[in-house]
Short mmCIF file of C-alpha atoms and ligand atoms in Angstrom, two decimals:
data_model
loop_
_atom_site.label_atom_id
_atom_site.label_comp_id
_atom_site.label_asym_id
_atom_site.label_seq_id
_atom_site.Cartn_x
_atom_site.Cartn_y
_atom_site.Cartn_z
CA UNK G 1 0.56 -87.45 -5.19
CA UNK G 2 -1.50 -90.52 -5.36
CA UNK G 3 -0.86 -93.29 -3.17
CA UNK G 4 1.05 -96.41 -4.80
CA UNK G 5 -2.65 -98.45 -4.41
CA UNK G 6 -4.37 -95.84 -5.95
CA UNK G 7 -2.48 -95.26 -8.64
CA UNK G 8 -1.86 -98.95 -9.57
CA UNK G 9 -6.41 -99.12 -9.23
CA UNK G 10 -5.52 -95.73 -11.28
CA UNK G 11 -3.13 -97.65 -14.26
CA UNK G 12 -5.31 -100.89 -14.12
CA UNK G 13 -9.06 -98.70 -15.12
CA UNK G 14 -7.21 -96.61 -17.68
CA UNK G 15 -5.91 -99.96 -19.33
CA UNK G 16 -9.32 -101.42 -19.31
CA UNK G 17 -11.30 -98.57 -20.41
CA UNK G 18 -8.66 -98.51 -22.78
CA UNK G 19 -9.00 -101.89 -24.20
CA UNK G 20 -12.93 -101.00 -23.99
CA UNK G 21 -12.51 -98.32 -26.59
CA UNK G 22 -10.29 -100.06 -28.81
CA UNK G 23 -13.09 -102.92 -28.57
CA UNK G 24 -15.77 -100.58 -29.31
CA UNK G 25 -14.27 -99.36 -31.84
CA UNK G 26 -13.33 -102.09 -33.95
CA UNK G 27 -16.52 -103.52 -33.54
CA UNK G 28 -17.68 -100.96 -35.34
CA UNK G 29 -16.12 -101.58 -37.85
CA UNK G 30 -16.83 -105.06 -37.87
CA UNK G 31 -20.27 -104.49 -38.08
CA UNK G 32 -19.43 -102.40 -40.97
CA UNK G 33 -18.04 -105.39 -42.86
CA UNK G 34 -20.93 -107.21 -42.12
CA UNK G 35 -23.36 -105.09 -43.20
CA UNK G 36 -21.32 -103.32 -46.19
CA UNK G 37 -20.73 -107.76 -47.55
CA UNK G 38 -17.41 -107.49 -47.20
CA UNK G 39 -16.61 -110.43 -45.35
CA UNK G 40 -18.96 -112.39 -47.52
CA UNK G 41 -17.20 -111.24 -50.72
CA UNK G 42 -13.89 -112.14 -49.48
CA UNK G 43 -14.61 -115.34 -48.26
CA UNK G 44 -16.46 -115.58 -51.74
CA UNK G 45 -13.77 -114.42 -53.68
CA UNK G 46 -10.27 -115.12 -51.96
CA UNK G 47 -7.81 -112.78 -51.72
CA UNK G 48 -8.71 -109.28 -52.87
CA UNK G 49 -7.43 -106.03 -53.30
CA UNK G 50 -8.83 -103.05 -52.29
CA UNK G 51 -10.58 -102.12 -55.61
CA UNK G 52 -11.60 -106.19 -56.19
CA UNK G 53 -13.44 -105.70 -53.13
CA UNK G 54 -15.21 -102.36 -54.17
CA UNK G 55 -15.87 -104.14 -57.25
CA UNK G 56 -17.70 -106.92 -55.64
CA UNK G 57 -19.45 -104.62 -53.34
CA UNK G 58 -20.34 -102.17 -54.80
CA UNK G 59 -18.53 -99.58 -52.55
CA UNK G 60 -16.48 -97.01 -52.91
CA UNK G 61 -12.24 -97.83 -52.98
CA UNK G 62 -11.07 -95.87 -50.94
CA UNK G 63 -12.93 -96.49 -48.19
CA UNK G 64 -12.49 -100.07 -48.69
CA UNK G 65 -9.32 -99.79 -48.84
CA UNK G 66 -9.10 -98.21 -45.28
CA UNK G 67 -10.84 -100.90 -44.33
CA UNK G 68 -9.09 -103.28 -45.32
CA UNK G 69 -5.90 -101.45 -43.97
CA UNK G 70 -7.55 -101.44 -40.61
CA UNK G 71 -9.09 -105.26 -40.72
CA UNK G 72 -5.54 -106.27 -41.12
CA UNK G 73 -3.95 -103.83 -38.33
CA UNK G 74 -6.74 -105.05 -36.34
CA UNK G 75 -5.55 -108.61 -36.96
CA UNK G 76 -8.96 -109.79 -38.24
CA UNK G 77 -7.95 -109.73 -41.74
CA UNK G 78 -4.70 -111.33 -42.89
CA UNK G 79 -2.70 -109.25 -45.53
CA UNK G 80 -0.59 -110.94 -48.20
CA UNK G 81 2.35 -108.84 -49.06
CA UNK G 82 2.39 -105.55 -46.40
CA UNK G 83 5.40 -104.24 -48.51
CA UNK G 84 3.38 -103.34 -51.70
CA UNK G 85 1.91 -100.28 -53.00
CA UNK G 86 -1.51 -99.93 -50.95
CA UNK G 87 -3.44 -99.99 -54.11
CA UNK G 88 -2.26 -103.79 -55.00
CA UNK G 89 -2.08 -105.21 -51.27
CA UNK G 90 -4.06 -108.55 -51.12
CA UNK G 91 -6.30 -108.87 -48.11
CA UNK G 92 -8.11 -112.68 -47.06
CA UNK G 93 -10.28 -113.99 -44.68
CA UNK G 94 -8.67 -116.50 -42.29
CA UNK G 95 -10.46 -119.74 -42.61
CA UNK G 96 -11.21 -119.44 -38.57
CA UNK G 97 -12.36 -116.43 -39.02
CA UNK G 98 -14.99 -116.82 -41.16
CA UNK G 99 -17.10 -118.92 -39.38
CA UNK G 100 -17.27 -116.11 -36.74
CA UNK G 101 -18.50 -113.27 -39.24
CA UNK G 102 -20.35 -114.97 -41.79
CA UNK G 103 -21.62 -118.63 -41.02
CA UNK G 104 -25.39 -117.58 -39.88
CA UNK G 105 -25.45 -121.23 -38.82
CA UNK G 106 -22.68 -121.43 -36.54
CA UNK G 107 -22.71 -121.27 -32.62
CA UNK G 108 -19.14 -119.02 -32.82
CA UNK G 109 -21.35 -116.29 -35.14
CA UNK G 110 -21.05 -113.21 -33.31
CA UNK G 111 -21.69 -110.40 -36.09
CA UNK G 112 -24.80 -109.81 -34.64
CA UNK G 113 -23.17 -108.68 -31.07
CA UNK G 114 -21.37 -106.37 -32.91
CA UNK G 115 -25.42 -104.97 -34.53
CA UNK G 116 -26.60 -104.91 -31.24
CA UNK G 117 -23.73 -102.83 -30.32
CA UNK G 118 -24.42 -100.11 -32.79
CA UNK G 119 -28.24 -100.39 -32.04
CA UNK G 120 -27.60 -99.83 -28.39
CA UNK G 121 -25.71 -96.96 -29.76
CA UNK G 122 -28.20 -95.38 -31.65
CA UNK G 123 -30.98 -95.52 -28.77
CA UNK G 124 -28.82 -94.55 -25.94
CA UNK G 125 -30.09 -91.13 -25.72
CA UNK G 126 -33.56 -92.18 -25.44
CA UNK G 127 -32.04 -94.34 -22.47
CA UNK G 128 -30.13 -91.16 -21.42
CA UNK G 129 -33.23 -89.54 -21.04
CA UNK G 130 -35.61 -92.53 -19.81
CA UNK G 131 -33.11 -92.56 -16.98
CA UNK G 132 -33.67 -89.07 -16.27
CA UNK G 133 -37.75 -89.16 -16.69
CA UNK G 134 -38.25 -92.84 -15.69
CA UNK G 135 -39.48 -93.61 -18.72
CA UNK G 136 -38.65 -95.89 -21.09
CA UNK G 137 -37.87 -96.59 -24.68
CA UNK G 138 -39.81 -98.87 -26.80
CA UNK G 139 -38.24 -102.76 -28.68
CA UNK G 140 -39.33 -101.03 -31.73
CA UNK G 141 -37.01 -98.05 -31.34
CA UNK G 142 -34.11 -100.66 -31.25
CA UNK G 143 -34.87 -101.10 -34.61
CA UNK G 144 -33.88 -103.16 -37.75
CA UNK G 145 -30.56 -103.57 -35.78
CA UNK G 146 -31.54 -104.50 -33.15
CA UNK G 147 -34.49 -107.03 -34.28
CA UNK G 148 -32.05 -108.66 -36.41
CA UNK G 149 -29.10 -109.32 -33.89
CA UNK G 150 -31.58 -110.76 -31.54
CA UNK G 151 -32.58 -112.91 -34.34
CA UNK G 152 -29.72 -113.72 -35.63
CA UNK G 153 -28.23 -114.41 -32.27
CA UNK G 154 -30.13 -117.14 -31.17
CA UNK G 155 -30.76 -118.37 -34.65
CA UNK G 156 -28.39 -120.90 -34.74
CA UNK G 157 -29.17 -122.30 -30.86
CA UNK G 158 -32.86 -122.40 -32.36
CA UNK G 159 -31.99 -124.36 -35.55
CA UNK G 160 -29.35 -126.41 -33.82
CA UNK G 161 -29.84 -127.15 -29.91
CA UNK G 162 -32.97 -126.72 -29.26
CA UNK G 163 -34.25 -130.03 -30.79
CA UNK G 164 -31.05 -131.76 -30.61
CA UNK G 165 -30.31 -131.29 -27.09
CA UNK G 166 -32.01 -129.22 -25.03
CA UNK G 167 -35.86 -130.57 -25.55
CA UNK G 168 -34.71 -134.18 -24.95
CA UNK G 169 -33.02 -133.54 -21.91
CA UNK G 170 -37.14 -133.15 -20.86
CA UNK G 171 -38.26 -136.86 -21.37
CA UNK G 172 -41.63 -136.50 -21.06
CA UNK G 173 -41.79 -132.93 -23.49
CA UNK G 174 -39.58 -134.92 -25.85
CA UNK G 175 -41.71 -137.60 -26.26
CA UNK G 176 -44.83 -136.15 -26.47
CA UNK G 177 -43.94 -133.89 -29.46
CA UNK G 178 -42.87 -137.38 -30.80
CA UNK G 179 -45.80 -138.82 -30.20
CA UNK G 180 -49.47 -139.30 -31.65
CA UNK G 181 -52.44 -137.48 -31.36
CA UNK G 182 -49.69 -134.58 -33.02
CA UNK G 183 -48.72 -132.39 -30.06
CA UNK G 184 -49.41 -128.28 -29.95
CA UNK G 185 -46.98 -126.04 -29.53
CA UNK G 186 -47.33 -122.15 -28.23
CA UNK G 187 -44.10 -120.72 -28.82
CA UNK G 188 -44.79 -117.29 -26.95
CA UNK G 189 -42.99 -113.76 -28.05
CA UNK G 190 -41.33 -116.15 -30.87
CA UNK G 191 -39.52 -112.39 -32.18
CA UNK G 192 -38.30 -113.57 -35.89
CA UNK G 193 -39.80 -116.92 -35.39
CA UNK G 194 -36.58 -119.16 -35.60
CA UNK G 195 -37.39 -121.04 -32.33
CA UNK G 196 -40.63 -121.82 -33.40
CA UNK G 197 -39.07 -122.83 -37.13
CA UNK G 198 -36.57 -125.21 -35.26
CA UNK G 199 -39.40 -126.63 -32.95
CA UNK G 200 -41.51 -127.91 -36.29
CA UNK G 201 -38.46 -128.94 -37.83
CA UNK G 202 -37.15 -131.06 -35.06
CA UNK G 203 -40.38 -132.89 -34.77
CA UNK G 204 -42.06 -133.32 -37.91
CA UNK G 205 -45.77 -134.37 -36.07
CA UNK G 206 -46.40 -130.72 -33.76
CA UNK G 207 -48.20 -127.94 -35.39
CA UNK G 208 -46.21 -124.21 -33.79
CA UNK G 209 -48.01 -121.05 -32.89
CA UNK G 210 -45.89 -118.29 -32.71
CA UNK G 211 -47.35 -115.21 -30.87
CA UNK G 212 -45.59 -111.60 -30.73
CA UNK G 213 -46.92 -108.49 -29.94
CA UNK G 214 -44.13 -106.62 -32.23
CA UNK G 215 -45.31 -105.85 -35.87
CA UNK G 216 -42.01 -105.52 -37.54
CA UNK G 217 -40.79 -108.88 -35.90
CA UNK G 218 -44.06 -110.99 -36.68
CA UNK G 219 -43.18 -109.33 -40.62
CA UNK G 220 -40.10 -110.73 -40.06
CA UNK G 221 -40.90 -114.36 -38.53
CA UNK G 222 -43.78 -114.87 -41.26
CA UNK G 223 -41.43 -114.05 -43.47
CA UNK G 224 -38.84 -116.74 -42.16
CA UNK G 225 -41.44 -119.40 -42.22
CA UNK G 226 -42.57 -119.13 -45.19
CA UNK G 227 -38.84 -119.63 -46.48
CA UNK G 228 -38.70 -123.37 -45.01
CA UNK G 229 -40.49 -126.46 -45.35
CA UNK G 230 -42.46 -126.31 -42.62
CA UNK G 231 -44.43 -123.25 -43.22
CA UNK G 232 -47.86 -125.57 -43.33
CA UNK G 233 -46.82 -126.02 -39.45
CA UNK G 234 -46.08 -122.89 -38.09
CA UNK G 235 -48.14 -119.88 -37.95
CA UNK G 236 -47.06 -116.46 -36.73
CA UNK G 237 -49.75 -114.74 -34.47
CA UNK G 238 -49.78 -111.14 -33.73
CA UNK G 239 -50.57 -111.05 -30.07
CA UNK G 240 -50.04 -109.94 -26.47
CA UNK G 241 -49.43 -112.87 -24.62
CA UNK G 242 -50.83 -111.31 -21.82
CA UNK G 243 -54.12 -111.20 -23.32
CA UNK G 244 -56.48 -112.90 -21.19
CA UNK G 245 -58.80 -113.67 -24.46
CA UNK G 246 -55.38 -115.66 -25.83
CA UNK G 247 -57.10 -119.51 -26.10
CA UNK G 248 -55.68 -122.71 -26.66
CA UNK G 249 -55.05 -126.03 -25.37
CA UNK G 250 -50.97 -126.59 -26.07
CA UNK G 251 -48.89 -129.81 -24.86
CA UNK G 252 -46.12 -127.09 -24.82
CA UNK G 253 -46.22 -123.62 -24.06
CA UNK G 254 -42.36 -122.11 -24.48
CA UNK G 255 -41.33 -118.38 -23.83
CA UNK G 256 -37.54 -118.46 -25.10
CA UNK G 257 -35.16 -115.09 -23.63
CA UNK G 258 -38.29 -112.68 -23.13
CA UNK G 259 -39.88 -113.14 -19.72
CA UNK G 260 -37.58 -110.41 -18.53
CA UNK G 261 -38.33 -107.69 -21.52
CA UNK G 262 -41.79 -108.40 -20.74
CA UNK G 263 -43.94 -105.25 -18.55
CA UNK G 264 -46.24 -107.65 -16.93
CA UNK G 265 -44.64 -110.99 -16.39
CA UNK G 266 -46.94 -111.96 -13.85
CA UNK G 267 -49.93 -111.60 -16.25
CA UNK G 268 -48.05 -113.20 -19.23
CA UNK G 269 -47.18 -116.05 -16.88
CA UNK G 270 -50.86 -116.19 -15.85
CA UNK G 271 -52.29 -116.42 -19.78
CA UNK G 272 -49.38 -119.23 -20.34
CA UNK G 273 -50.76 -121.02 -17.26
CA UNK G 274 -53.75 -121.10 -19.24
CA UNK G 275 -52.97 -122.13 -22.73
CA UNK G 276 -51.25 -125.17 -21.59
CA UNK G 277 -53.31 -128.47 -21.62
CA UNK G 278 -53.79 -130.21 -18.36
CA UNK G 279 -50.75 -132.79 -19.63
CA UNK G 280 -49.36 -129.50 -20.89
CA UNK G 281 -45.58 -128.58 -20.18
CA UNK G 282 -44.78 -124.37 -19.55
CA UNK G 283 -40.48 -124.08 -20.03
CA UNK G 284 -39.28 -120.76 -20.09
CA UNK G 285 -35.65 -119.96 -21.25
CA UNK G 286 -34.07 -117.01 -19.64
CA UNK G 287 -30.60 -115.61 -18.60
CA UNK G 288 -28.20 -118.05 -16.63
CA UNK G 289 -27.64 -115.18 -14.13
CA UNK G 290 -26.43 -115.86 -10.62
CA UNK G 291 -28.85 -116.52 -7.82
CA UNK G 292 -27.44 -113.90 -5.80
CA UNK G 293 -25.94 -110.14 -6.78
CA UNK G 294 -22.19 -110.26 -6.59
CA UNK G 295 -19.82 -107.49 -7.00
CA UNK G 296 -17.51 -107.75 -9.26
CA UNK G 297 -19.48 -110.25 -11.38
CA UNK G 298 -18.42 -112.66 -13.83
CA UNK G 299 -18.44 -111.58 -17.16
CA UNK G 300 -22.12 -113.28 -18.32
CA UNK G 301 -23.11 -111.37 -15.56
CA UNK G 302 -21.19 -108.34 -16.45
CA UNK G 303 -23.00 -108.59 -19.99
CA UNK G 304 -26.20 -109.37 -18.73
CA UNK G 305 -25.94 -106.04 -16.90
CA UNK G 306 -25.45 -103.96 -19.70
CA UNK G 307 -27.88 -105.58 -22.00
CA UNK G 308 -30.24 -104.60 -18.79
CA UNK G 309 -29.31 -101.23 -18.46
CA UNK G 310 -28.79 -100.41 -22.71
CA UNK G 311 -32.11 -102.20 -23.64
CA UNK G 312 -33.86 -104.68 -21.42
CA UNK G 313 -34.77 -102.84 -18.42
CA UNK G 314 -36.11 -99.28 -20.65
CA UNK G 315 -37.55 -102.09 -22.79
CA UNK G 316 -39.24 -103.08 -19.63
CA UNK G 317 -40.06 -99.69 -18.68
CA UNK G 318 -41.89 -98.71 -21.94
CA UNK G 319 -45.09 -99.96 -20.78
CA UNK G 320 -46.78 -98.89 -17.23
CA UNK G 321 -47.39 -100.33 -15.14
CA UNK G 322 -44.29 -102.76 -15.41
CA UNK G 323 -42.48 -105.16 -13.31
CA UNK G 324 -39.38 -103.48 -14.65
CA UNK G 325 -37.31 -106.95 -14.05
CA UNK G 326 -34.48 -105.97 -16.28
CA UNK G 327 -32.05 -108.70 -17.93
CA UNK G 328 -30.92 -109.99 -14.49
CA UNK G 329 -33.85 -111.87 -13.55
CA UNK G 330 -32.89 -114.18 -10.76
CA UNK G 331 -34.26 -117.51 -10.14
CA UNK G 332 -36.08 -115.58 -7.22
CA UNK G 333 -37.63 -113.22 -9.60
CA UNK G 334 -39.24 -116.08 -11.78
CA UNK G 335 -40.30 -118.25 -8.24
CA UNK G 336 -42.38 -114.98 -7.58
CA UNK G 337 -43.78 -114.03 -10.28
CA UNK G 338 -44.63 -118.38 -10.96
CA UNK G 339 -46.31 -118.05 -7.90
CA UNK G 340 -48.14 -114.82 -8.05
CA UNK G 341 -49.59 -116.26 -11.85
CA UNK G 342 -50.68 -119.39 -9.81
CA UNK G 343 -48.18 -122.23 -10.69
CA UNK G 344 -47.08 -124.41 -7.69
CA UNK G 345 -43.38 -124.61 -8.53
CA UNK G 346 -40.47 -123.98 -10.77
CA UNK G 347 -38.01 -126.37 -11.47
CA UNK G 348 -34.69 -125.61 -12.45
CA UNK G 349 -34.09 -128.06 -15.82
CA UNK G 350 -30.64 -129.90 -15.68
CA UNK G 351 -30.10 -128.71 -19.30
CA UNK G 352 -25.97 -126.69 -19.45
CA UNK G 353 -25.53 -123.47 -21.47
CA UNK G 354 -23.04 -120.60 -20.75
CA UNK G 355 -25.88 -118.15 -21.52
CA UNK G 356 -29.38 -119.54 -20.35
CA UNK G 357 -30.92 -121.72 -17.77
CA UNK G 358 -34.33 -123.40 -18.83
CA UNK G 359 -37.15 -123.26 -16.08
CA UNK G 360 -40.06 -126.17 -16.31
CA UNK G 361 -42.97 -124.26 -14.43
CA UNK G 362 -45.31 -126.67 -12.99
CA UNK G 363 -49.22 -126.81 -11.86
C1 SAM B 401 -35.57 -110.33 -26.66
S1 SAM B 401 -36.82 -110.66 -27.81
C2 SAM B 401 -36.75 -112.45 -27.92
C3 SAM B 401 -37.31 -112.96 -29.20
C4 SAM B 401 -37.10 -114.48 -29.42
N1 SAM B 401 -37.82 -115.28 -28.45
C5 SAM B 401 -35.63 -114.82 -29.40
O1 SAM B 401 -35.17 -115.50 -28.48
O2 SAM B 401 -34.92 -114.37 -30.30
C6 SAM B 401 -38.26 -110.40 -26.85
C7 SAM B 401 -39.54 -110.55 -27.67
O3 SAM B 401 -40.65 -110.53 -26.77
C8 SAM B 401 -41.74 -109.93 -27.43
N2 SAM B 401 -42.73 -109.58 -26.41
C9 SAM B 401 -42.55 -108.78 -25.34
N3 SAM B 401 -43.69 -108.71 -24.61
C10 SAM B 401 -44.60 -109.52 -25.24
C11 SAM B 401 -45.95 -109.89 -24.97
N4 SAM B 401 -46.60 -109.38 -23.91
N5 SAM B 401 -46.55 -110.72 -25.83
C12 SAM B 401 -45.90 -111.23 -26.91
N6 SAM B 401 -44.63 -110.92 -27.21
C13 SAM B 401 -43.99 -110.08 -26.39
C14 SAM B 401 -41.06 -108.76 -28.13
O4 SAM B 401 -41.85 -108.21 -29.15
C15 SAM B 401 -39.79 -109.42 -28.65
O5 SAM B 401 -39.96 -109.93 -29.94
#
């Protein structure tokens, strides 16, 4: 029999993994009503049943009636009168709710953790066997899904707090894109292009270059600009930004969550070294990871790990040679690799988020 300890460590693992599962699980499905329109169509429509919503969908009723069945077990999903025939139950979206799964614009949007879920899914036995081989698996084997929840993630910190806080919390940056002769901006492995988008649109003088070395995503981010109003700003390159041929002379040079994915940092670093102008500012935006490995972590380091080991670090690992840095990349990490492309420091930028820290890499 297992000690009292042990089986108390026992209970408390089988409860979590527990909880896990059940987590898993309904995010699944939650990523089902995202992609299937459901939420949309009920926050659309108001209260539906289950063959109003199959109607609006185009879907099948059974299944969305299962759905809807679980949705409102699940308590995501409010049901209006439990007690009727399952056929004529009404099902809404609570008003709180909605912002979470539909409003692309909103910081609480978090649909697209629930894509990236399923994406991780779908290329975890290429990770299975990159673990075994040391190989890795490529950003375009994550896929639609996973291009899109990375998108859509950080979408709405591109659009919102990008220009409204965190660039003027840098004086000096902020001013210059204010200012005249109209600044240039490199916005380097821009993915779907909303950072560079919400960089043009926050200060109406810059001209943007985006730069990505991933087809699908530069599709994607042309795409996206050519949707807004500042298309005649922003151009979409498709580049390594590790190419030593890359040219420019930018008063900003920005690399926003991708240092870490990144094979050759130091190289990347190097080329960004170079494209800024000589009153030229280089801030990269990266993980707000601890400076130190701790054991048990908190839980952005806790998710920071398992981006890592799901996607970052085979991302990393796709390429040889490669750093292989991984999600966590520690303040350390950046110093040295700042210092092996040749800048003299890196500043930590007093700018607050839960998720990232912003680094200002100077000389
Ligand atoms: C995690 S995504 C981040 C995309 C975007 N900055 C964002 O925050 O949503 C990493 C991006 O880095 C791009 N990337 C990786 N290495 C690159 C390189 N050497 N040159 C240009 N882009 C690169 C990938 O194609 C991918 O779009």
């Amino acid at each position: 029999m297992a000690a009292p300890a042990e089986e108390a460590q026992r209970d408390a693992l089988v409860e979590r993994l527990f909880g896990a599962a059940l987590g898993a699980y309904e995010l699944m499905t939650v990523h089902l009503g995202d992609r299937l329109g459901y939420y949309r169509a009920l926050a659309a429509d108001g209260d539906s049943t289950p063959a109003e919503l199959a109607a609006a969908t185009g879907t099948n009723e059974r299944y969305a009636r299962e759905w809807l069945e679980q949705q409102a077990v699940a308590g995501i999903l409010e049901v209006e009168d439990a007690g009727a025939a399952a056929e004529e139950r009404r099902y809404r979206l609570p008003a709180g709710h909605a912002e979470v799964l539909i409003d692309r614009d909103s910081l609480a949007h978090l649909t697209p953790l629930a894509r990236y879920a399923v994406s991780f899914a779908g290329t975890l036995a290429g990770v299975e066997e990159a673990f075994r081989t040391g190989g890795g698996v490529p950003w375009e084997e994550y896929g639609e899904l996973g291009r899109s929840a990375q998108a859509d993630a950080n979408r709405p910190l591109f659009l919102g707090l990008l220009g409204s806080e965190w660039l003027p919390a840098i004086p000096d940056v902020h001013e210059r894109l204010l200012a005249d002769p109209p600044a240039k901006v490199a916005d380097v492995a821009c993915g779907a292009g909303w950072s560079s988008i919400g960089l043009a649109r926050a200060y109406p003088k810059v001209t943007v270059d985006g730069y990505d070395l991933d087809e699908a995503s530069v599709e994607v981010a042309r795409e996206n600009v050519a949707a807004t109003e500042v298309a005649d700003r922003v151009t979409i390159h498709l580049r390594d930004a590790g190419d030593p041929e890359l040219a420019g002379s930018y008063q900003l040079v920005t690399v926003f969550e991708a240092l870490h994915d990144m094979s050759r940092p130091v190289e990347v670093l190097r080329a960004l070294r170079g494209l800024a102008a000589e009153d030229g500012a280089v801030i990269v935006m990266d993980e707000r990871v601890a400076d130190t490995f701790t054991a048990p972590g908190d839980e952005i380091e806790r998710i920071m790990y398992t981006y890592s080991v799901l996607c970052c670090l085979p991302v990393g690992l796709a390429d040889t040679p490669s750093a292989g840095t991984g999600t966590v990349m520690r303040a350390d990490t950046l110093r040295r690799y700042a210092t092996e492309a040749g800048f003299a420091e890196v500043e930590v930028l007093p700018i607050e988020h839960e998720v990232f820290r912003f680094y200002r890499l100077h000389g």
